[in-house]
PDB file of C-alpha atoms in Angstrom:
ATOM      1  CA  MET A   8      23.127  15.940  -6.349  1.00 39.00           C
ATOM      2  CA  SER A   9      22.215  13.256  -9.004  1.00 42.00           C
ATOM      3  CA  SER A  10      23.334  11.767 -12.332  1.00 50.00           C
ATOM      4  CA  VAL A  11      20.039  12.325 -13.765  1.00 55.00           C
ATOM      5  CA  LYS A  12      20.356  14.603 -16.792  1.00 46.00           C
ATOM      6  CA  LEU A  13      18.114  17.519 -16.788  1.00 49.00           C
ATOM      7  CA  ALA A  14      17.088  19.740 -19.573  1.00 49.00           C
ATOM      8  CA  ARG A  15      15.698  23.202 -18.800  1.00 53.00           C
ATOM      9  CA  VAL A  16      11.876  23.081 -19.310  1.00 54.00           C
ATOM     10  CA  GLU A  17      10.858  26.546 -20.267  1.00 53.00           C
ATOM     11  CA  SER A  18       7.540  27.505 -18.562  1.00 52.00           C
ATOM     12  CA  SER A  19       5.788  24.531 -19.827  1.00 81.00           C
ATOM     13  CA  PHE A  20       3.847  24.149 -16.621  1.00 86.00           C
ATOM     14  CA  PHE A  21       2.333  27.664 -16.484  1.00 89.00           C
ATOM     15  CA  GLY A  22      -1.491  27.613 -16.104  1.00 93.00           C
ATOM     16  CA  ARG A  23      -1.589  23.891 -16.318  1.00 95.00           C
ATOM     17  CA  ASP A  24      -3.449  21.301 -14.178  1.00 97.00           C
ATOM     18  CA  CYS A  25      -1.824  18.651 -12.002  1.00 98.00           C
ATOM     19  CA  LEU A  26      -4.327  15.853 -11.890  1.00 98.00           C
ATOM     20  CA  THR A  27      -2.087  12.919 -12.592  1.00 98.00           C
ATOM     21  CA  LEU A  28       1.613  12.382 -13.402  1.00 98.00           C
ATOM     22  CA  LEU A  29       0.549  10.504 -16.623  1.00 97.00           C
ATOM     23  CA  ASP A  30      -0.113  13.986 -18.020  1.00 93.00           C
ATOM     24  CA  TYR A  31       3.517  15.090 -17.487  1.00 96.00           C
ATOM     25  CA  THR A  32       6.496  14.148 -19.475  1.00 95.00           C
ATOM     26  CA  THR A  33       9.665  12.676 -17.945  1.00 96.00           C
ATOM     27  CA  GLU A  34      11.451  15.872 -18.510  1.00 95.00           C
ATOM     28  CA  GLU A  35       8.773  17.906 -16.868  1.00 95.00           C
ATOM     29  CA  ILE A  36       8.809  15.679 -13.767  1.00 97.00           C
ATOM     30  CA  LEU A  37      12.499  15.707 -13.472  1.00 97.00           C
ATOM     31  CA  HIS A  38      12.394  19.517 -13.660  1.00 96.00           C
ATOM     32  CA  ILE A  39       9.991  19.658 -10.756  1.00 97.00           C
ATOM     33  CA  ILE A  40      12.012  17.317  -8.855  1.00 98.00           C
ATOM     34  CA  HIS A  41      15.289  19.311  -9.317  1.00 97.00           C
ATOM     35  CA  GLU A  42      13.267  22.623  -8.608  1.00 97.00           C
ATOM     36  CA  GLY A  43      12.091  21.020  -5.376  1.00 98.00           C
ATOM     37  CA  ILE A  44      15.587  20.293  -4.439  1.00 98.00           C
ATOM     38  CA  GLU A  45      16.575  23.925  -5.090  1.00 97.00           C
ATOM     39  CA  MET A  46      13.551  25.154  -3.190  1.00 97.00           C
ATOM     40  CA  LYS A  47      14.829  23.042  -0.071  1.00 97.00           C
ATOM     41  CA  LYS A  48      17.991  25.140  -0.250  1.00 97.00           C
ATOM     42  CA  ASN A  49      16.298  28.446  -0.546  1.00 96.00           C
ATOM     43  CA  PRO A  50      12.832  28.071   1.070  1.00 96.00           C
ATOM     44  CA  ILE A  51      11.638  31.590   1.156  1.00 97.00           C
ATOM     45  CA  GLN A  52      11.057  32.969  -2.408  1.00 96.00           C
ATOM     46  CA  PRO A  53       8.229  35.550  -2.691  1.00 96.00           C
ATOM     47  CA  VAL A  54       7.519  34.679  -6.358  1.00 97.00           C
ATOM     48  CA  LEU A  55       3.771  34.286  -5.885  1.00 98.00           C
ATOM     49  CA  SER A  56       3.069  37.627  -4.176  1.00 98.00           C
ATOM     50  CA  GLY A  57      -0.692  38.332  -4.355  1.00 97.00           C
ATOM     51  CA  LYS A  58      -1.509  34.805  -5.555  1.00 98.00           C
ATOM     52  CA  ILE A  59      -4.189  32.863  -3.743  1.00 98.00           C
ATOM     53  CA  LEU A  60      -4.662  29.094  -3.710  1.00 98.00           C
ATOM     54  CA  ALA A  61      -8.142  27.713  -2.751  1.00 98.00           C
ATOM     55  CA  MET A  62      -7.726  24.301  -0.837  1.00 98.00           C
ATOM     56  CA  ILE A  63     -10.909  22.192  -0.916  1.00 96.00           C
ATOM     57  CA  PHE A  64     -11.003  19.409   1.500  1.00 96.00           C
ATOM     58  CA  GLU A  65     -13.473  16.466   1.451  1.00 93.00           C
ATOM     59  CA  LYS A  66     -11.151  14.267   3.082  1.00 92.00           C
ATOM     60  CA  SER A  67      -9.150  15.181   6.268  1.00 88.00           C
ATOM     61  CA  SER A  68      -5.505  15.751   6.119  1.00 93.00           C
ATOM     62  CA  THR A  69      -2.284  16.745   7.963  1.00 96.00           C
ATOM     63  CA  ARG A  70       0.485  16.747   5.419  1.00 97.00           C
ATOM     64  CA  THR A  71      -1.435  18.149   2.438  1.00 97.00           C
ATOM     65  CA  ARG A  72      -2.980  20.995   4.252  1.00 97.00           C
ATOM     66  CA  VAL A  73       0.138  22.160   6.186  1.00 98.00           C
ATOM     67  CA  SER A  74       2.477  21.609   3.279  1.00 98.00           C
ATOM     68  CA  PHE A  75       0.392  23.597   0.813  1.00 98.00           C
ATOM     69  CA  GLU A  76      -0.595  26.263   3.197  1.00 98.00           C
ATOM     70  CA  ALA A  77       2.932  26.869   4.519  1.00 98.00           C
ATOM     71  CA  GLY A  78       4.225  26.501   0.845  1.00 98.00           C
ATOM     72  CA  MET A  79       2.093  29.250  -0.330  1.00 98.00           C
ATOM     73  CA  GLN A  80       3.091  31.665   2.566  1.00 98.00           C
ATOM     74  CA  GLN A  81       6.877  30.842   1.935  1.00 98.00           C
ATOM     75  CA  LEU A  82       6.348  31.830  -1.788  1.00 98.00           C
ATOM     76  CA  GLY A  83       4.648  35.000  -0.777  1.00 98.00           C
ATOM     77  CA  GLY A  84       1.035  33.993  -1.550  1.00 98.00           C
ATOM     78  CA  ASN A  85      -1.950  33.044   0.504  1.00 98.00           C
ATOM     79  CA  ALA A  86      -3.947  29.833   0.906  1.00 98.00           C
ATOM     80  CA  LEU A  87      -7.611  29.460   1.775  1.00 97.00           C
ATOM     81  CA  PHE A  88      -8.764  26.303   3.687  1.00 96.00           C
ATOM     82  CA  LEU A  89     -12.187  25.265   2.466  1.00 95.00           C
ATOM     83  CA  SER A  90     -13.868  22.096   3.807  1.00 90.00           C
ATOM     84  CA  SER A  91     -16.794  20.582   2.310  1.00 79.00           C
ATOM     85  CA  GLN A  92     -18.882  22.046   5.285  1.00 81.00           C
ATOM     86  CA  ASP A  93     -17.721  25.424   4.360  1.00 82.00           C
ATOM     87  CA  LEU A  94     -18.776  25.434   0.756  1.00 86.00           C
ATOM     88  CA  GLN A  95     -22.085  25.294  -1.012  1.00 83.00           C
ATOM     89  CA  LEU A  96     -20.578  22.293  -2.726  1.00 78.00           C
ATOM     90  CA  GLY A  97     -21.343  20.327   0.422  1.00 65.00           C
ATOM     91  CA  ARG A  98     -25.134  21.576   0.196  1.00 72.00           C
ATOM     92  CA  GLY A  99     -25.608  20.428  -3.388  1.00 82.00           C
ATOM     93  CA  GLU A 100     -24.078  23.164  -5.621  1.00 89.00           C
ATOM     94  CA  SER A 101     -22.714  21.753  -8.776  1.00 92.00           C
ATOM     95  CA  ILE A 102     -19.019  21.192  -9.301  1.00 93.00           C
ATOM     96  CA  ALA A 103     -19.235  23.206 -12.534  1.00 95.00           C
ATOM     97  CA  ASP A 104     -20.714  26.320 -10.676  1.00 95.00           C
ATOM     98  CA  THR A 105     -18.164  25.936  -7.786  1.00 94.00           C
ATOM     99  CA  ALA A 106     -15.287  25.943 -10.397  1.00 96.00           C
ATOM    100  CA  LYS A 107     -16.565  28.907 -12.235  1.00 97.00           C
ATOM    101  CA  VAL A 108     -17.072  30.889  -9.011  1.00 96.00           C
ATOM    102  CA  LEU A 109     -13.664  30.111  -7.567  1.00 97.00           C
ATOM    103  CA  SER A 110     -12.092  30.946 -10.862  1.00 98.00           C
ATOM    104  CA  GLY A 111     -13.136  34.542 -10.382  1.00 98.00           C
ATOM    105  CA  TYR A 112     -11.705  34.774  -6.874  1.00 98.00           C
ATOM    106  CA  VAL A 113      -8.453  32.814  -6.718  1.00 98.00           C
ATOM    107  CA  ASP A 114      -5.456  31.937  -8.957  1.00 98.00           C
ATOM    108  CA  ALA A 115      -5.591  27.979  -8.377  1.00 98.00           C
ATOM    109  CA  ILE A 116      -7.521  25.265  -6.724  1.00 98.00           C
ATOM    110  CA  MET A 117      -6.171  22.397  -4.773  1.00 98.00           C
ATOM    111  CA  ILE A 118      -8.642  19.713  -3.937  1.00 98.00           C
ATOM    112  CA  ARG A 119      -8.558  16.529  -1.786  1.00 97.00           C
ATOM    113  CA  THR A 120     -11.599  14.273  -2.432  1.00 95.00           C
ATOM    114  CA  PHE A 121     -12.871  10.782  -3.171  1.00 95.00           C
ATOM    115  CA  GLN A 122     -13.742  10.143  -6.746  1.00 96.00           C
ATOM    116  CA  HIS A 123     -11.194  11.101  -9.283  1.00 98.00           C
ATOM    117  CA  GLU A 124     -13.936  12.199 -11.651  1.00 97.00           C
ATOM    118  CA  LYS A 125     -14.708  15.143  -9.453  1.00 96.00           C
ATOM    119  CA  VAL A 126     -11.316  16.499  -9.978  1.00 97.00           C
ATOM    120  CA  GLU A 127     -11.560  16.091 -13.722  1.00 98.00           C
ATOM    121  CA  GLU A 128     -14.908  17.844 -13.733  1.00 97.00           C
ATOM    122  CA  LEU A 129     -13.630  20.631 -11.643  1.00 97.00           C
ATOM    123  CA  ALA A 130     -10.593  21.186 -13.877  1.00 98.00           C
ATOM    124  CA  ARG A 131     -12.847  20.976 -16.898  1.00 98.00           C
ATOM    125  CA  HIS A 132     -15.005  23.926 -15.772  1.00 97.00           C
ATOM    126  CA  ALA A 133     -12.251  26.076 -13.928  1.00 98.00           C
ATOM    127  CA  SER A 134     -10.556  28.714 -16.031  1.00 98.00           C
ATOM    128  CA  ILE A 135      -7.626  28.502 -13.445  1.00 98.00           C
ATOM    129  CA  PRO A 136      -5.126  25.583 -12.699  1.00 98.00           C
ATOM    130  CA  VAL A 137      -6.447  22.686 -10.634  1.00 98.00           C
ATOM    131  CA  ILE A 138      -4.081  20.377  -8.569  1.00 98.00           C
ATOM    132  CA  ASN A 139      -5.067  17.003  -7.164  1.00 98.00           C
ATOM    133  CA  GLY A 140      -4.355  16.796  -3.591  1.00 98.00           C
ATOM    134  CA  LEU A 141      -5.501  13.237  -3.437  1.00 98.00           C
ATOM    135  CA  THR A 142      -8.374  11.158  -4.916  1.00 97.00           C
ATOM    136  CA  ASP A 143      -9.227   7.521  -4.462  1.00 96.00           C
ATOM    137  CA  THR A 144      -7.315   6.848  -7.767  1.00 98.00           C
ATOM    138  CA  TYR A 145      -4.241   9.000  -7.817  1.00 98.00           C
ATOM    139  CA  HIS A 146      -1.952  11.015  -5.353  1.00 98.00           C
ATOM    140  CA  PRO A 147       0.445  12.830  -7.670  1.00 98.00           C
ATOM    141  CA  CYS A 148       1.899  15.154  -5.042  1.00 98.00           C
ATOM    142  CA  GLN A 149       2.828  12.382  -3.063  1.00 98.00           C
ATOM    143  CA  ALA A 150       4.587  10.627  -5.817  1.00 98.00           C
ATOM    144  CA  LEU A 151       6.660  13.840  -6.598  1.00 98.00           C
ATOM    145  CA  ALA A 152       7.699  13.871  -2.953  1.00 98.00           C
ATOM    146  CA  ASP A 153       8.598  10.072  -3.281  1.00 98.00           C
ATOM    147  CA  LEU A 154      10.855  10.692  -6.296  1.00 98.00           C
ATOM    148  CA  MET A 155      12.564  13.638  -4.702  1.00 98.00           C
ATOM    149  CA  THR A 156      13.314  11.467  -1.675  1.00 98.00           C
ATOM    150  CA  ILE A 157      14.543   8.611  -3.488  1.00 98.00           C
ATOM    151  CA  LEU A 158      16.928  10.871  -5.554  1.00 98.00           C
ATOM    152  CA  GLN A 159      18.320  12.335  -2.328  1.00 98.00           C
ATOM    153  CA  LEU A 160      18.821   9.013  -0.904  1.00 98.00           C
ATOM    154  CA  LYS A 161      20.050   7.088  -3.823  1.00 98.00           C
ATOM    155  CA  LYS A 162      21.405   9.733  -6.021  1.00 97.00           C
ATOM    156  CA  THR A 163      20.070   8.337  -9.273  1.00 97.00           C
ATOM    157  CA  TYR A 164      17.090   6.626 -10.558  1.00 98.00           C
ATOM    158  CA  LYS A 165      19.010   4.544 -12.942  1.00 96.00           C
ATOM    159  CA  GLY A 166      19.506   0.935 -11.563  1.00 97.00           C
ATOM    160  CA  THR A 167      17.275   1.850  -8.511  1.00 98.00           C
ATOM    161  CA  LYS A 168      14.499  -0.649  -7.548  1.00 98.00           C
ATOM    162  CA  VAL A 169      11.476   0.029  -5.673  1.00 99.00           C
ATOM    163  CA  ALA A 170       9.414  -2.481  -3.878  1.00 99.00           C
ATOM    164  CA  TYR A 171       5.804  -1.463  -2.617  1.00 98.00           C
ATOM    165  CA  ILE A 172       4.158  -3.939  -0.364  1.00 98.00           C
ATOM    166  CA  GLY A 173       0.398  -3.597   0.299  1.00 98.00           C
ATOM    167  CA  ASP A 174      -2.873  -2.294  -1.289  1.00 97.00           C
ATOM    168  CA  GLY A 175      -2.881  -1.200  -4.862  1.00 97.00           C
ATOM    169  CA  ASN A 176      -4.411   2.012  -3.922  1.00 97.00           C
ATOM    170  CA  ASN A 177      -4.024   5.760  -5.001  1.00 98.00           C
ATOM    171  CA  VAL A 178      -0.540   5.971  -3.415  1.00 98.00           C
ATOM    172  CA  ALA A 179       0.529   2.770  -5.346  1.00 98.00           C
ATOM    173  CA  HIS A 180      -0.897   3.924  -8.551  1.00 98.00           C
ATOM    174  CA  SER A 181       0.889   7.238  -8.557  1.00 98.00           C
ATOM    175  CA  LEU A 182       4.203   5.640  -7.167  1.00 98.00           C
ATOM    176  CA  LEU A 183       4.261   3.081  -9.983  1.00 98.00           C
ATOM    177  CA  ILE A 184       3.528   5.900 -12.605  1.00 98.00           C
ATOM    178  CA  ALA A 185       6.199   7.976 -11.212  1.00 98.00           C
ATOM    179  CA  CYS A 186       8.769   5.092 -11.262  1.00 98.00           C
ATOM    180  CA  ALA A 187       7.950   4.270 -14.714  1.00 98.00           C
ATOM    181  CA  LYS A 188       8.191   7.922 -15.895  1.00 98.00           C
ATOM    182  CA  VAL A 189      11.837   8.273 -14.670  1.00 98.00           C
ATOM    183  CA  GLY A 190      12.798   4.807 -16.011  1.00 98.00           C
ATOM    184  CA  MET A 191      12.932   3.244 -12.642  1.00 98.00           C
ATOM    185  CA  ASP A 192      12.012  -0.381 -11.837  1.00 98.00           C
ATOM    186  CA  ALA A 193       9.252  -1.141  -9.494  1.00 98.00           C
ATOM    187  CA  VAL A 194       7.320  -4.190  -8.179  1.00 98.00           C
ATOM    188  CA  ILE A 195       4.076  -4.159  -6.158  1.00 98.00           C
ATOM    189  CA  ALA A 196       3.430  -7.224  -3.879  1.00 98.00           C
ATOM    190  CA  HIS A 197      -0.283  -7.451  -2.930  1.00 98.00           C
ATOM    191  CA  PRO A 198      -2.858 -10.113  -1.870  1.00 97.00           C
ATOM    192  CA  GLU A 199      -5.191 -11.608  -4.504  1.00 97.00           C
ATOM    193  CA  GLY A 200      -8.009  -9.169  -5.242  1.00 96.00           C
ATOM    194  CA  TYR A 201      -6.081  -5.994  -3.807  1.00 97.00           C
ATOM    195  CA  GLY A 202      -3.888  -5.260  -7.008  1.00 98.00           C
ATOM    196  CA  PRO A 203      -3.603  -1.922  -8.713  1.00 98.00           C
ATOM    197  CA  ASP A 204      -6.521  -0.939 -11.115  1.00 98.00           C
ATOM    198  CA  PRO A 205      -5.983  -2.913 -14.331  1.00 98.00           C
ATOM    199  CA  GLU A 206      -6.716   0.157 -16.578  1.00 98.00           C
ATOM    200  CA  VAL A 207      -4.017   2.128 -14.623  1.00 98.00           C
ATOM    201  CA  MET A 208      -1.580  -0.620 -14.972  1.00 98.00           C
ATOM    202  CA  LYS A 209      -2.305  -0.721 -18.855  1.00 98.00           C
ATOM    203  CA  LYS A 210      -1.315   3.141 -18.918  1.00 98.00           C
ATOM    204  CA  ILE A 211       1.759   2.428 -16.671  1.00 98.00           C
ATOM    205  CA  GLN A 212       2.979  -0.263 -19.134  1.00 98.00           C
ATOM    206  CA  GLN A 213       2.573   2.001 -22.021  1.00 98.00           C
ATOM    207  CA  VAL A 214       4.876   4.415 -20.211  1.00 98.00           C
ATOM    208  CA  CYS A 215       7.396   1.654 -19.587  1.00 98.00           C
ATOM    209  CA  LYS A 216       7.560   0.922 -23.305  1.00 98.00           C
ATOM    210  CA  GLN A 217       8.731   4.649 -23.680  1.00 97.00           C
ATOM    211  CA  THR A 218      11.130   4.747 -20.811  1.00 98.00           C
ATOM    212  CA  GLY A 219      12.628   1.108 -20.609  1.00 97.00           C
ATOM    213  CA  ALA A 220      11.317   0.747 -16.958  1.00 98.00           C
ATOM    214  CA  ALA A 221       9.999  -2.630 -15.700  1.00 98.00           C
ATOM    215  CA  VAL A 222       6.827  -2.174 -13.392  1.00 98.00           C
ATOM    216  CA  THR A 223       5.342  -5.790 -12.348  1.00 98.00           C
ATOM    217  CA  ALA A 224       2.958  -7.095  -9.855  1.00 98.00           C
ATOM    218  CA  VAL A 225       3.373 -10.229  -7.675  1.00 98.00           C
ATOM    219  CA  THR A 226       1.800 -11.754  -4.524  1.00 98.00           C
ATOM    220  CA  ASN A 227       4.755 -12.574  -2.569  1.00 98.00           C
ATOM    221  CA  PRO A 228       6.376  -9.967  -0.507  1.00 98.00           C
ATOM    222  CA  ALA A 229       9.644 -11.733  -0.160  1.00 98.00           C
ATOM    223  CA  GLU A 230       9.944 -11.983  -3.969  1.00 98.00           C
ATOM    224  CA  ALA A 231       9.282  -8.202  -4.357  1.00 98.00           C
ATOM    225  CA  VAL A 232      11.914  -6.956  -2.005  1.00 98.00           C
ATOM    226  CA  GLN A 233      14.905  -9.082  -3.335  1.00 98.00           C
ATOM    227  CA  GLY A 234      17.464  -6.575  -4.479  1.00 98.00           C
ATOM    228  CA  ALA A 235      15.146  -3.752  -3.662  1.00 98.00           C
ATOM    229  CA  ASP A 236      16.760  -0.293  -2.830  1.00 98.00           C
ATOM    230  CA  ILE A 237      13.505   1.169  -1.451  1.00 99.00           C
ATOM    231  CA  VAL A 238      10.882  -0.783   0.279  1.00 99.00           C
ATOM    232  CA  TYR A 239       7.640   1.252   0.577  1.00 98.00           C
ATOM    233  CA  SER A 240       4.142   0.677   2.312  1.00 98.00           C
ATOM    234  CA  ASP A 241       0.930   2.261   3.127  1.00 97.00           C
ATOM    235  CA  VAL A 242      -2.056   1.662   5.252  1.00 96.00           C
ATOM    236  CA  TRP A 243      -4.229  -1.375   4.470  1.00 95.00           C
ATOM    237  CA  THR A 244      -7.320   0.293   5.143  1.00 90.00           C
ATOM    238  CA  SER A 245      -7.599   3.870   3.529  1.00 85.00           C
ATOM    239  CA  MET A 246     -10.155   6.542   4.283  1.00 76.00           C
ATOM    240  CA  GLY A 247     -13.615   5.589   3.243  1.00 78.00           C
ATOM    241  CA  GLN A 248     -12.927   1.758   3.529  1.00 80.00           C
ATOM    242  CA  GLU A 249     -13.236   1.786   7.462  1.00 86.00           C
ATOM    243  CA  GLU A 250     -16.190  -0.815   7.152  1.00 86.00           C
ATOM    244  CA  GLU A 251     -13.673  -3.235   5.485  1.00 88.00           C
ATOM    245  CA  ASN A 252     -10.977  -2.958   8.043  1.00 91.00           C
ATOM    246  CA  GLU A 253     -11.408  -6.598   9.671  1.00 93.00           C
ATOM    247  CA  ILE A 254     -11.643  -8.133   6.236  1.00 95.00           C
ATOM    248  CA  ARG A 255      -8.512  -6.220   5.098  1.00 96.00           C
ATOM    249  CA  LEU A 256      -6.421  -7.118   8.117  1.00 96.00           C
ATOM    250  CA  ALA A 257      -7.067 -10.857   7.454  1.00 97.00           C
ATOM    251  CA  ALA A 258      -6.413 -10.354   3.734  1.00 97.00           C
ATOM    252  CA  PHE A 259      -3.145  -8.626   4.283  1.00 97.00           C
ATOM    253  CA  ASP A 260      -1.809 -11.038   6.927  1.00 97.00           C
ATOM    254  CA  GLY A 261       1.850 -11.778   5.821  1.00 97.00           C
ATOM    255  CA  TYR A 262       2.283  -8.364   4.101  1.00 98.00           C
ATOM    256  CA  GLN A 263       3.754  -6.562   7.035  1.00 98.00           C
ATOM    257  CA  ILE A 264       7.102  -4.869   6.525  1.00 98.00           C
ATOM    258  CA  ASN A 265       9.190  -6.095   9.547  1.00 98.00           C
ATOM    259  CA  SER A 266      12.975  -6.593  10.047  1.00 98.00           C
ATOM    260  CA  LYS A 267      12.889 -10.082   8.471  1.00 98.00           C
ATOM    261  CA  LEU A 268      11.324  -8.748   5.357  1.00 98.00           C
ATOM    262  CA  MET A 269      13.805  -5.804   5.202  1.00 98.00           C
ATOM    263  CA  ALA A 270      16.491  -8.240   5.386  1.00 98.00           C
ATOM    264  CA  GLY A 271      15.594  -9.530   1.944  1.00 98.00           C
ATOM    265  CA  ALA A 272      16.210  -6.079   0.332  1.00 98.00           C
ATOM    266  CA  LYS A 273      19.562  -4.518  -0.166  1.00 98.00           C
ATOM    267  CA  ALA A 274      21.602  -3.856   3.122  1.00 98.00           C
ATOM    268  CA  ASP A 275      21.576  -0.185   2.345  1.00 98.00           C
ATOM    269  CA  SER A 276      17.920  -0.107   1.407  1.00 98.00           C
ATOM    270  CA  SER A 277      15.566   2.618   2.824  1.00 98.00           C
ATOM    271  CA  PHE A 278      11.947   2.368   4.143  1.00 98.00           C
ATOM    272  CA  LEU A 279       9.444   4.791   2.866  1.00 99.00           C
ATOM    273  CA  HIS A 280       5.743   5.411   3.924  1.00 98.00           C
ATOM    274  CA  CYS A 281       3.419   8.213   2.966  1.00 98.00           C
ATOM    275  CA  LEU A 282       1.925   8.426   6.303  1.00 97.00           C
ATOM    276  CA  PRO A 283      -0.122   8.272   8.562  1.00 96.00           C
ATOM    277  CA  ALA A 284       1.145   4.712   9.514  1.00 97.00           C
ATOM    278  CA  HIS A 285      -0.358   2.135  11.760  1.00 97.00           C
ATOM    279  CA  ARG A 286       2.462   0.626  13.652  1.00 98.00           C
ATOM    280  CA  GLY A 287       2.011  -3.008  14.085  1.00 97.00           C
ATOM    281  CA  GLU A 288      -0.168  -3.528  11.032  1.00 97.00           C
ATOM    282  CA  GLU A 289       1.450  -2.635   7.655  1.00 98.00           C
ATOM    283  CA  VAL A 290       4.816  -1.921   9.248  1.00 98.00           C
ATOM    284  CA  THR A 291       6.592  -2.524  12.607  1.00 98.00           C
ATOM    285  CA  ALA A 292       7.801   0.239  14.933  1.00 98.00           C
ATOM    286  CA  GLU A 293      11.194  -1.357  14.635  1.00 98.00           C
ATOM    287  CA  VAL A 294      11.369  -0.523  10.894  1.00 98.00           C
ATOM    288  CA  ILE A 295       9.457   2.774  10.738  1.00 98.00           C
ATOM    289  CA  ASP A 296      11.428   4.208  13.714  1.00 98.00           C
ATOM    290  CA  GLY A 297      14.733   2.479  12.767  1.00 98.00           C
ATOM    291  CA  SER A 298      17.846   3.591  11.087  1.00 98.00           C
ATOM    292  CA  GLN A 299      16.616   2.553   7.457  1.00 98.00           C
ATOM    293  CA  SER A 300      13.523   4.756   7.623  1.00 98.00           C
ATOM    294  CA  ALA A 301      13.296   8.007   5.703  1.00 98.00           C
ATOM    295  CA  VAL A 302       9.730   8.579   6.233  1.00 98.00           C
ATOM    296  CA  PHE A 303      10.147  12.135   7.763  1.00 98.00           C
ATOM    297  CA  LEU A 304      12.505  13.223   5.223  1.00 98.00           C
ATOM    298  CA  GLN A 305       9.816  12.010   2.760  1.00 98.00           C
ATOM    299  CA  ALA A 306       7.064  13.947   4.491  1.00 98.00           C
ATOM    300  CA  GLU A 307       9.058  17.154   4.601  1.00 98.00           C
ATOM    301  CA  ASN A 308       9.742  16.842   0.880  1.00 98.00           C
ATOM    302  CA  ARG A 309       5.901  17.270   0.312  1.00 98.00           C
ATOM    303  CA  LEU A 310       6.485  20.863   1.145  1.00 98.00           C
ATOM    304  CA  HIS A 311       9.480  21.466  -1.177  1.00 98.00           C
ATOM    305  CA  VAL A 312       8.251  19.638  -4.143  1.00 98.00           C
ATOM    306  CA  GLN A 313       4.789  21.209  -3.973  1.00 98.00           C
ATOM    307  CA  LYS A 314       6.407  24.743  -3.854  1.00 98.00           C
ATOM    308  CA  ALA A 315       8.170  23.830  -7.038  1.00 98.00           C
ATOM    309  CA  LEU A 316       4.968  22.799  -8.639  1.00 98.00           C
ATOM    310  CA  LEU A 317       3.069  25.868  -7.530  1.00 98.00           C
ATOM    311  CA  LYS A 318       6.043  28.135  -8.584  1.00 97.00           C
ATOM    312  CA  GLU A 319       5.999  26.630 -12.104  1.00 95.00           C
ATOM    313  CA  ILE A 320       2.167  26.508 -12.430  1.00 97.00           C
ATOM    314  CA  LEU A 321       1.554  30.000 -11.078  1.00 97.00           C
ATOM    315  CA  ALA A 322       4.729  31.949 -11.999  1.00 94.00           C
ATOM    316  CA  GLY A 323       6.069  30.175 -14.870  1.00 76.00           C
TER     317      GLY A 323
END
């Protein structure tokens, strides 16, 4: 499938949290990607029989909920959907108490929430693995699916360039971390004031020193897509930012991915988007529904790569 060299990683994930890809080595990330590719070939594997995943949702979801729930069932386990309205957490119970209680009932927790500190606190007090399904700072499961998709499309990470156009948000952070971890060059083009978090970028640059990747930030989308193999976008207004929508629409004027911008990338470049998409804003329908788009392959890969992660964390 790829020219990426993979060394067997013996059960190094068992019982571990997945809060950010910064906590994983390059070899561990590659192992998960290749395991996800194998999962896609053989989707029904009852290796988690009797295991239960608690899924806490404080943010709405389509892909995260369905992919984790379906994934647990395909692995022979079960998943419990828990909205913030369903839990005492939504009525003031502490994160620490919630973590300790759930640790006595289930085998792992996946949480989709706002502040990243909440996931860190949950992991600190839980005696079972915690998986970050999304926070305002990181989206590691999406980045794993992105890496799997890029490998399927381009067959290798070496010499592959990713151009992300838009907001320096959680998706951008995790994508840039993922690229740095596997030695893949990446550039983000963003308006002034909407770049990645400086502290996150410092961590990314530390990874780049180890892997030889180049991760840079610019303000010119046309510059970013030059020679790009992958052009990536996300919504300009994320959940929780709805009051900023009009301001953001004005700030991101000129950052839309359209056929003209795609023409600046390589002729065989592919378009990715974590979804949901706002056609006519960050991307035109012509691009996202066109022949270069791989967004639905990318969305499907959430299922396969998360199953690989669940299998490694819960079965070893």
